[in-house]
Amino acid sequence: MENVYLNGRFVPHDNAWISPDDRGFLFGDSVYEVVRWYGGFFFDMEGHMTRLRRSLSETRITWHEIDAFPEVARELISRNSLDDGCSLVYLQVTRGAAPRTHAFPEPPVKPTVYAFARRQSLDTLIWERGIIIDLVPDPRWNRCDIKSTALLANILSYQAAHDHGLAEVCFIRDGFITECAHSNIFFVRNETLYTHPESGNILSGITRKNVVALAADNNISLVEEAVSADMISYMHEAFLTNTSGEVVPVTKIGDIVIGEGTPGEITKKVQTLFRAKIEAWGREHGARSMGQGA
Ligand code: PLP
């Protein structure tokens, strides 16, 4: 049976119980992370840890044992026989269980910490074909920079897109494209990449950050500037980034076909560079930090 991590212990999934008074359950008062295991190493665990620390500090949730997470994630991989191939490790930290009231529990209670690992292979077919996504007004709050589990607005928008057979949904706020329900978005025009700058209107994706760094390292021009929704039809290419899909070409947004309606050349170049970065990461970090070769 699947083994999960709950509050300091590894337990069979069916024995993992949390209180109905948990604030993650009652309020969505919790934050999370998702990190990818590439059959021998985690990609940019440091980046995920930095973002987790920030999410916890912005929400004033205290988890003293945070430094243990990389080891917990590694142990979840072993205990679930996932060492080979690609998997995702999910971690959630809630403010803990206490009688329901908006104010933080006083005195503070222990956070609830839950993590699990699941096999999730990379979908290479969508890398080749690209995806079609929806375009809707951004219904979310203005603290999208916090990786909060309160994702109802994302879920409702995503489900509406999914009901129409679309693979993601892209948000417009005040006339500008912010990001998608569970990915960041990049556009390409005249060989220059455009993506929304870090702000309360987007989650600072780890994949996004790595693509921004890759562009700088490879002389690809990139501007961290929001694209106006009116300009979508003038864009030559578009792609999404996230931990589960890496770099995914977008061929149509709402009614607008992007470029030729097929994955663009710059997108393919970014995909290739990103793949190479992961392989190099495995060679550099796999053996040393994860205790086994990549
Ligand atoms: N934006 C949102 C709203 C997300 O939920 C995610 C990932 O879940 C991302 C962007 C991409 O972030 P990352 O590249 O760290 O997976």
Short mmCIF file of C-alpha atoms and ligand atoms in Angstrom, two decimals:
data_model
loop_
_atom_site.label_atom_id
_atom_site.label_comp_id
_atom_site.label_asym_id
_atom_site.label_seq_id
_atom_site.Cartn_x
_atom_site.Cartn_y
_atom_site.Cartn_z
CA MET A 1 0.00 0.00 0.00
CA GLU A 2 1.09 3.58 -0.71
CA ASN A 3 3.14 5.10 2.11
CA VAL A 4 2.58 8.76 2.94
CA TYR A 5 4.16 11.19 5.40
CA LEU A 6 1.97 12.72 8.09
CA ASN A 7 3.20 14.84 10.97
CA GLY A 8 6.65 13.31 11.33
CA ARG A 9 5.77 9.69 10.51
CA PHE A 10 5.62 7.51 7.42
CA VAL A 11 2.31 5.63 7.48
CA PRO A 12 0.22 3.54 5.06
CA HIS A 13 -2.12 5.87 3.15
CA ASP A 14 -5.24 4.32 4.70
CA ASN A 15 -3.93 5.01 8.23
CA ALA A 16 -3.31 8.73 7.58
CA TRP A 17 -5.99 10.67 9.44
CA ILE A 18 -6.33 14.37 10.09
CA SER A 19 -8.71 16.26 12.36
CA PRO A 20 -11.98 17.63 10.90
CA ASP A 21 -10.98 20.86 12.69
CA ASP A 22 -7.85 21.19 10.58
CA ARG A 23 -7.65 24.73 9.23
CA GLY A 24 -6.46 23.47 5.87
CA PHE A 25 -9.78 21.58 5.60
CA LEU A 26 -11.98 24.34 7.11
CA PHE A 27 -10.43 27.44 5.50
CA GLY A 28 -7.84 26.37 2.95
CA ASP A 29 -5.45 27.90 5.52
CA SER A 30 -2.40 26.12 4.16
CA VAL A 31 0.36 26.16 1.59
CA TYR A 32 1.88 23.48 -0.65
CA GLU A 33 4.72 22.56 -2.96
CA VAL A 34 5.17 20.07 -5.78
CA VAL A 35 8.63 18.87 -6.73
CA ARG A 36 9.61 16.52 -9.56
CA TRP A 37 11.76 13.42 -9.14
CA TYR A 38 13.68 12.49 -12.30
CA GLY A 39 14.63 8.89 -11.52
CA GLY A 40 17.68 9.78 -9.39
CA PHE A 41 17.37 13.42 -8.35
CA PHE A 42 14.91 16.20 -7.61
CA PHE A 43 15.09 19.12 -10.03
CA ASP A 44 15.78 22.45 -8.29
CA MET A 45 14.82 21.30 -4.78
CA GLU A 46 16.52 24.50 -3.53
CA GLY A 47 14.18 26.64 -5.63
CA HIS A 48 11.14 24.82 -4.24
CA MET A 49 12.47 25.14 -0.66
CA THR A 50 12.98 28.89 -1.10
CA ARG A 51 9.42 29.31 -2.40
CA LEU A 52 8.03 27.12 0.41
CA ARG A 53 9.83 29.22 3.04
CA ARG A 54 8.35 32.34 1.46
CA SER A 55 4.80 30.91 1.33
CA LEU A 56 5.07 29.92 5.01
CA SER A 57 6.42 33.30 6.06
CA GLU A 58 3.80 35.26 4.06
CA THR A 59 1.02 33.21 5.68
CA ARG A 60 2.72 33.22 9.12
CA ILE A 61 2.56 29.42 9.33
CA THR A 62 5.45 27.97 11.35
CA TRP A 63 6.96 24.60 10.46
CA HIS A 64 10.13 24.17 12.50
CA GLU A 65 11.19 20.95 10.75
CA ILE A 66 11.11 22.45 7.24
CA ASP A 67 14.77 21.56 6.59
CA ALA A 68 13.81 17.87 6.75
CA PHE A 69 11.65 18.10 3.64
CA PRO A 70 14.27 17.06 1.04
CA GLU A 71 14.98 13.89 3.08
CA VAL A 72 11.26 13.23 3.61
CA ALA A 73 10.69 13.55 -0.15
CA ARG A 74 13.60 11.17 -0.88
CA GLU A 75 12.28 8.66 1.66
CA LEU A 76 8.79 8.78 0.12
CA ILE A 77 10.36 7.91 -3.24
CA SER A 78 12.17 4.86 -1.77
CA ARG A 79 9.32 3.63 0.39
CA ASN A 80 6.98 3.67 -2.59
CA SER A 81 9.50 1.99 -4.95
CA LEU A 82 9.58 5.03 -7.24
CA ASP A 83 13.37 5.33 -7.56
CA ASP A 84 13.26 4.71 -11.31
CA GLY A 85 11.35 6.99 -13.64
CA CYS A 86 9.52 10.26 -13.07
CA SER A 87 7.34 11.05 -10.07
CA LEU A 88 5.96 14.06 -8.24
CA VAL A 89 6.17 14.68 -4.51
CA TYR A 90 3.37 16.81 -3.05
CA LEU A 91 3.75 18.55 0.31
CA GLN A 92 1.07 20.47 2.22
CA VAL A 93 1.53 22.42 5.46
CA THR A 94 -1.59 23.72 7.21
CA ARG A 95 -1.88 26.04 10.21
CA GLY A 96 -3.05 22.98 12.20
CA ALA A 97 -6.25 21.89 13.95
CA ALA A 98 -8.16 24.16 16.34
CA PRO A 99 -11.80 25.16 17.07
CA ARG A 100 -13.07 27.14 14.07
CA THR A 101 -12.51 30.86 14.29
CA HIS A 102 -10.89 33.26 11.83
CA ALA A 103 -8.15 34.31 14.29
CA PHE A 104 -5.01 32.18 14.37
CA PRO A 105 -5.10 29.57 17.23
CA GLU A 106 -3.81 31.03 20.49
CA PRO A 107 -1.57 29.54 21.78
CA PRO A 108 -0.35 28.36 18.36
CA VAL A 109 -0.89 24.69 17.49
CA LYS A 110 1.40 22.37 15.55
CA PRO A 111 1.02 22.60 11.78
CA THR A 112 -0.37 19.59 9.94
CA VAL A 113 2.25 18.34 7.50
CA TYR A 114 1.26 15.87 4.80
CA ALA A 115 3.29 14.62 1.85
CA PHE A 116 2.94 11.90 -0.73
CA ALA A 117 4.77 10.67 -3.85
CA ARG A 118 3.06 9.48 -7.01
CA ARG A 119 4.32 8.21 -10.34
CA GLN A 120 3.76 10.85 -13.00
CA SER A 121 5.48 10.43 -16.32
CA LEU A 122 6.14 13.33 -18.66
CA ASP A 123 3.61 13.74 -21.46
CA THR A 124 5.90 13.98 -24.48
CA LEU A 125 2.96 13.88 -26.92
CA ILE A 126 1.79 17.36 -25.84
CA TRP A 127 5.37 18.63 -26.26
CA GLU A 128 5.12 17.66 -29.93
CA ARG A 129 1.52 18.62 -30.63
CA GLY A 130 0.96 21.54 -28.30
CA ILE A 131 -2.29 22.28 -26.51
CA ILE A 132 -5.34 24.51 -26.92
CA ILE A 133 -6.29 26.61 -23.90
CA ASP A 134 -9.20 28.79 -22.79
CA LEU A 135 -9.09 32.54 -22.08
CA VAL A 136 -11.18 34.02 -19.24
CA PRO A 137 -11.13 36.95 -16.79
CA ASP A 138 -8.87 36.23 -13.79
CA PRO A 139 -11.23 35.44 -10.89
CA ARG A 140 -8.47 35.10 -8.27
CA TRP A 141 -7.26 37.24 -5.35
CA ASN A 142 -4.17 39.46 -5.54
CA ARG A 143 -1.85 37.19 -3.52
CA CYS A 144 -1.32 34.59 -6.24
CA ASP A 145 2.39 34.76 -5.31
CA ILE A 146 1.58 32.57 -2.27
CA LYS A 147 1.37 28.89 -3.15
CA SER A 148 -1.85 28.47 -1.20
CA THR A 149 -4.06 25.36 -1.34
CA ALA A 150 -7.12 27.68 -1.54
CA LEU A 151 -7.48 27.01 -5.28
CA LEU A 152 -11.25 27.17 -5.79
CA ALA A 153 -11.01 30.00 -8.36
CA ASN A 154 -8.33 28.06 -10.29
CA ILE A 155 -10.34 24.84 -10.08
CA LEU A 156 -13.62 26.35 -11.31
CA SER A 157 -11.91 28.04 -14.27
CA TYR A 158 -9.92 24.91 -15.10
CA GLN A 159 -13.00 22.68 -14.92
CA ALA A 160 -14.96 24.98 -17.28
CA ALA A 161 -12.07 24.71 -19.78
CA HIS A 162 -11.84 20.94 -19.24
CA ASP A 163 -15.61 20.59 -19.86
CA HIS A 164 -14.96 22.11 -23.30
CA GLY A 165 -12.09 19.68 -23.98
CA LEU A 166 -9.38 22.31 -23.40
CA ALA A 167 -6.12 21.55 -21.61
CA GLU A 168 -5.64 24.76 -19.54
CA VAL A 169 -7.09 28.20 -18.98
CA CYS A 170 -5.28 31.50 -19.33
CA PHE A 171 -6.31 34.49 -17.21
CA ILE A 172 -6.77 38.17 -18.18
CA ARG A 173 -6.58 40.83 -15.43
CA ASP A 174 -7.13 44.51 -16.27
CA GLY A 175 -6.59 43.74 -19.96
CA PHE A 176 -3.30 41.85 -19.46
CA ILE A 177 -2.44 38.13 -19.43
CA THR A 178 -1.33 37.01 -15.98
CA GLU A 179 -0.82 33.21 -16.01
CA CYS A 180 -2.86 29.98 -16.17
CA ALA A 181 -4.73 27.85 -13.61
CA HIS A 182 -1.63 25.76 -12.87
CA SER A 183 1.10 27.12 -15.11
CA ASN A 184 2.93 30.28 -16.12
CA ILE A 185 2.66 31.48 -19.70
CA PHE A 186 5.25 32.86 -22.11
CA PHE A 187 4.70 34.48 -25.51
CA VAL A 188 7.17 34.87 -28.37
CA ARG A 189 7.19 37.75 -30.83
CA ASN A 190 10.07 38.45 -33.21
CA GLU A 191 12.26 35.94 -31.33
CA THR A 192 11.76 37.75 -27.99
CA LEU A 193 10.11 35.99 -25.04
CA TYR A 194 7.51 37.85 -22.95
CA THR A 195 6.18 36.74 -19.58
CA HIS A 196 4.36 38.48 -16.71
CA PRO A 197 6.79 39.88 -14.11
CA GLU A 198 6.77 38.49 -10.56
CA SER A 199 3.96 40.15 -8.60
CA GLY A 200 0.87 39.31 -6.55
CA ASN A 201 -0.87 38.45 -9.84
CA ILE A 202 1.15 35.30 -10.59
CA LEU A 203 2.80 32.41 -8.81
CA SER A 204 6.53 32.64 -9.30
CA GLY A 205 6.92 29.24 -10.97
CA ILE A 206 10.16 27.31 -10.49
CA THR A 207 10.01 26.25 -14.15
CA ARG A 208 9.40 29.90 -15.14
CA LYS A 209 12.46 31.00 -13.13
CA ASN A 210 14.61 28.34 -14.79
CA VAL A 211 13.39 29.34 -18.27
CA VAL A 212 14.16 32.99 -17.50
CA ALA A 213 17.69 31.95 -16.44
CA LEU A 214 18.10 29.72 -19.52
CA ALA A 215 17.16 32.57 -21.81
CA ALA A 216 19.81 34.79 -20.19
CA ASP A 217 22.45 32.05 -20.44
CA ASN A 218 21.70 31.37 -24.12
CA ASN A 219 21.33 34.90 -25.49
CA ILE A 220 17.60 34.56 -26.01
CA SER A 221 15.97 37.95 -25.60
CA LEU A 222 13.38 37.95 -22.77
CA VAL A 223 11.24 40.73 -21.33
CA GLU A 224 9.39 40.31 -18.03
CA GLU A 225 6.42 42.37 -19.12
CA ALA A 226 2.71 41.50 -19.17
CA VAL A 227 1.24 40.94 -22.62
CA SER A 228 -1.97 42.80 -23.37
CA ALA A 229 -4.88 40.52 -24.31
CA ASP A 230 -5.31 42.63 -27.47
CA MET A 231 -1.82 41.59 -28.57
CA ILE A 232 -2.38 37.80 -28.40
CA SER A 233 -3.24 37.61 -32.11
CA TYR A 234 0.07 39.34 -32.95
CA MET A 235 2.14 36.80 -31.02
CA HIS A 236 4.13 34.26 -33.05
CA GLU A 237 4.36 31.54 -30.39
CA ALA A 238 3.20 30.74 -26.87
CA PHE A 239 4.10 28.10 -24.29
CA LEU A 240 3.27 27.15 -20.70
CA THR A 241 5.64 26.13 -17.95
CA ASN A 242 5.10 24.03 -14.84
CA THR A 243 6.73 21.29 -12.81
CA SER A 244 4.51 18.51 -14.14
CA GLY A 245 4.70 19.43 -17.85
CA GLU A 246 8.00 21.39 -18.16
CA VAL A 247 7.67 23.49 -21.38
CA VAL A 248 4.38 22.91 -23.24
CA PRO A 249 3.60 24.62 -26.59
CA VAL A 250 0.26 26.41 -26.92
CA THR A 251 -1.26 26.46 -30.40
CA LYS A 252 -4.56 28.27 -29.73
CA ILE A 253 -5.82 30.57 -26.96
CA GLY A 254 -9.60 31.00 -26.84
CA ASP A 255 -10.52 31.67 -30.49
CA ILE A 256 -7.06 32.90 -31.45
CA VAL A 257 -4.69 30.60 -33.36
CA ILE A 258 -1.09 31.29 -32.32
CA GLY A 259 1.34 31.64 -35.22
CA GLU A 260 0.92 28.71 -37.63
CA GLY A 261 -1.13 26.76 -35.08
CA THR A 262 1.81 24.41 -34.44
CA PRO A 263 4.64 24.48 -31.85
CA GLY A 264 7.06 27.26 -32.79
CA GLU A 265 10.81 27.14 -33.32
CA ILE A 266 11.75 29.24 -30.28
CA THR A 267 9.44 27.14 -28.10
CA LYS A 268 11.19 23.99 -29.36
CA LYS A 269 14.55 25.57 -28.62
CA VAL A 270 13.48 26.42 -25.05
CA GLN A 271 12.15 22.86 -24.61
CA THR A 272 15.46 21.40 -25.76
CA LEU A 273 17.49 23.75 -23.55
CA PHE A 274 15.27 22.92 -20.55
CA ARG A 275 15.70 19.16 -21.12
CA ALA A 276 19.46 19.65 -21.36
CA LYS A 277 19.40 21.65 -18.11
CA ILE A 278 17.62 18.80 -16.31
CA GLU A 279 20.14 16.28 -17.60
CA ALA A 280 23.02 18.51 -16.53
CA TRP A 281 21.33 18.98 -13.15
CA GLY A 282 21.17 15.22 -12.71
CA ARG A 283 24.87 14.88 -13.50
CA GLU A 284 25.84 17.69 -11.12
CA HIS A 285 23.42 17.21 -8.22
CA GLY A 286 22.10 13.65 -8.49
CA ALA A 287 24.94 11.68 -6.98
CA ARG A 288 25.99 14.27 -4.41
CA SER A 289 22.76 15.63 -2.92
CA MET A 290 20.47 12.65 -3.39
CA GLY A 291 22.92 9.93 -2.45
CA GLN A 292 22.64 8.09 -5.74
CA GLY A 293 23.55 8.53 -9.37
CA ALA A 294 21.19 10.15 -11.87
N1 PLP B 1 1.09 29.18 -11.67
C1 PLP B 1 0.22 28.49 -10.93
C2 PLP B 1 -1.07 29.14 -10.54
C3 PLP B 1 0.52 27.18 -10.51
O1 PLP B 1 -0.36 26.50 -9.75
C4 PLP B 1 1.74 26.59 -10.92
C5 PLP B 1 2.10 25.23 -10.51
O2 PLP B 1 1.37 24.54 -9.87
C6 PLP B 1 2.61 27.34 -11.71
C7 PLP B 1 2.27 28.65 -12.06
C8 PLP B 1 3.93 26.75 -12.17
O3 PLP B 1 4.81 26.65 -11.09
P1 PLP B 1 6.00 25.59 -11.11
O4 PLP B 1 6.79 25.84 -12.34
O5 PLP B 1 6.76 25.89 -9.86
O6 PLP B 1 5.37 24.23 -11.10
#
